[in-house]
């Protein structure tokens, strides 16, 4: 049920374009923070709020860069 609620809200998220001015051979760290708030119905009918946050950091090394960056 929670997964359905989270997936239903994914389509409503604003689309973002990430442009990076990468230099071939340089190493970069990209950190992505995602948070969500949801509510589920408890056994007695009360709403139970659920919040989740995750931070993921990726390290990448730029290789060949095309004309779009």
mmCIF file of N, CA, C and O in Angstrom, residues 29-53:
data_model
loop_
_atom_site.group_PDB
_atom_site.id
_atom_site.type_symbol
_atom_site.label_atom_id
_atom_site.label_comp_id
_atom_site.label_asym_id
_atom_site.label_seq_id
_atom_site.Cartn_x
_atom_site.Cartn_y
_atom_site.Cartn_z
ATOM 1 N N UNK A 29 31.926 14.313 -7.444
ATOM 2 C CA UNK A 29 31.020 13.644 -6.513
ATOM 3 C C UNK A 29 29.644 14.277 -6.683
ATOM 4 O O UNK A 29 29.505 15.498 -6.687
ATOM 5 N N UNK A 30 28.636 13.444 -6.846
ATOM 6 C CA UNK A 30 27.257 13.896 -6.993
ATOM 7 C C UNK A 30 26.472 13.344 -5.812
ATOM 8 O O UNK A 30 26.432 12.134 -5.594
ATOM 9 N N UNK A 31 25.870 14.214 -5.025
ATOM 10 C CA UNK A 31 25.097 13.793 -3.868
ATOM 11 C C UNK A 31 23.623 14.103 -4.128
ATOM 12 O O UNK A 31 23.266 15.230 -4.473
ATOM 13 N N UNK A 32 22.778 13.091 -3.979
ATOM 14 C CA UNK A 32 21.352 13.224 -4.230
ATOM 15 C C UNK A 32 20.604 12.961 -2.925
ATOM 16 O O UNK A 32 20.776 11.907 -2.316
ATOM 17 N N UNK A 33 19.787 13.942 -2.505
ATOM 18 C CA UNK A 33 18.978 13.791 -1.289
ATOM 19 C C UNK A 33 17.521 13.673 -1.710
ATOM 20 O O UNK A 33 17.010 14.504 -2.438
ATOM 21 N N UNK A 34 16.871 12.626 -1.246
ATOM 22 C CA UNK A 34 15.469 12.388 -1.557
ATOM 23 C C UNK A 34 14.705 12.265 -0.248
ATOM 24 O O UNK A 34 15.149 11.583 0.668
ATOM 25 N N UNK A 35 13.566 12.944 -0.164
ATOM 26 C CA UNK A 35 12.734 12.809 1.026
ATOM 27 C C UNK A 35 11.281 12.669 0.612
ATOM 28 O O UNK A 35 10.867 13.140 -0.447
ATOM 29 N N UNK A 36 10.520 11.981 1.446
ATOM 30 C CA UNK A 36 9.101 11.795 1.163
ATOM 31 C C UNK A 36 8.315 11.770 2.460
ATOM 32 O O UNK A 36 8.831 11.419 3.517
ATOM 33 N N UNK A 37 7.086 12.177 2.366
ATOM 34 C CA UNK A 37 6.154 12.123 3.485
ATOM 35 C C UNK A 37 4.926 11.355 3.010
ATOM 36 O O UNK A 37 4.447 11.571 1.902
ATOM 37 N N UNK A 38 4.435 10.457 3.839
ATOM 38 C CA UNK A 38 3.259 9.667 3.493
ATOM 39 C C UNK A 38 2.416 9.472 4.742
ATOM 40 O O UNK A 38 2.863 9.713 5.867
ATOM 41 N N UNK A 39 1.187 9.062 4.538
ATOM 42 C CA UNK A 39 0.274 8.760 5.641
ATOM 43 C C UNK A 39 -0.376 7.418 5.335
ATOM 44 O O UNK A 39 -0.828 7.187 4.217
ATOM 45 N N UNK A 40 -0.381 6.522 6.331
ATOM 46 C CA UNK A 40 -1.095 5.260 6.166
ATOM 47 C C UNK A 40 -2.164 5.175 7.254
ATOM 48 O O UNK A 40 -2.064 5.822 8.301
ATOM 49 N N UNK A 41 -3.189 4.393 7.002
ATOM 50 C CA UNK A 41 -4.257 4.204 7.982
ATOM 51 C C UNK A 41 -3.853 3.091 8.941
ATOM 52 O O UNK A 41 -3.472 2.003 8.523
ATOM 53 N N UNK A 42 -3.914 3.392 10.240
ATOM 54 C CA UNK A 42 -3.593 2.406 11.260
ATOM 55 C C UNK A 42 -4.753 1.452 11.477
ATOM 56 O O UNK A 42 -5.847 1.640 10.934
ATOM 57 N N UNK A 43 -4.564 0.403 12.279
ATOM 58 C CA UNK A 43 -5.596 -0.597 12.502
ATOM 59 C C UNK A 43 -6.862 -0.017 13.151
ATOM 60 O O UNK A 43 -7.951 -0.527 12.954
ATOM 61 N N UNK A 44 -6.716 1.053 13.911
ATOM 62 C CA UNK A 44 -7.874 1.653 14.568
ATOM 63 C C UNK A 44 -8.449 2.820 13.762
ATOM 64 O O UNK A 44 -9.300 3.553 14.248
ATOM 65 N N UNK A 45 -7.979 3.015 12.524
ATOM 66 C CA UNK A 45 -8.502 4.071 11.672
ATOM 67 C C UNK A 45 -7.764 5.394 11.777
ATOM 68 O O UNK A 45 -8.052 6.321 11.044
ATOM 69 N N UNK A 46 -6.821 5.493 12.709
ATOM 70 C CA UNK A 46 -6.037 6.730 12.840
ATOM 71 C C UNK A 46 -4.976 6.787 11.757
ATOM 72 O O UNK A 46 -4.428 5.761 11.353
ATOM 73 N N UNK A 47 -4.673 7.985 11.292
ATOM 74 C CA UNK A 47 -3.608 8.169 10.300
ATOM 75 C C UNK A 47 -2.244 8.127 10.980
ATOM 76 O O UNK A 47 -2.052 8.733 12.033
ATOM 77 N N UNK A 48 -1.318 7.413 10.374
ATOM 78 C CA UNK A 48 0.037 7.302 10.894
ATOM 79 C C UNK A 48 0.980 7.941 9.873
ATOM 80 O O UNK A 48 1.110 7.442 8.756
ATOM 81 N N UNK A 49 1.629 9.071 10.232
ATOM 82 C CA UNK A 49 2.550 9.707 9.287
ATOM 83 C C UNK A 49 3.871 8.942 9.197
ATOM 84 O O UNK A 49 4.359 8.408 10.186
ATOM 85 N N UNK A 50 4.401 8.882 7.998
ATOM 86 C CA UNK A 50 5.688 8.229 7.756
ATOM 87 C C UNK A 50 6.552 9.197 6.957
ATOM 88 O O UNK A 50 6.123 9.707 5.932
ATOM 89 N N UNK A 51 7.748 9.457 7.432
ATOM 90 C CA UNK A 51 8.705 10.297 6.713
ATOM 91 C C UNK A 51 9.957 9.479 6.444
ATOM 92 O O UNK A 51 10.376 8.682 7.274
ATOM 93 N N UNK A 52 10.531 9.681 5.280
ATOM 94 C CA UNK A 52 11.759 8.971 4.927
ATOM 95 C C UNK A 52 12.686 9.912 4.186
ATOM 96 O O UNK A 52 12.240 10.741 3.399
ATOM 97 N N UNK A 53 13.973 9.804 4.472
ATOM 98 C CA UNK A 53 14.988 10.603 3.786
ATOM 99 C C UNK A 53 16.173 9.696 3.475
ATOM 100 O O UNK A 53 16.573 8.882 4.302
#
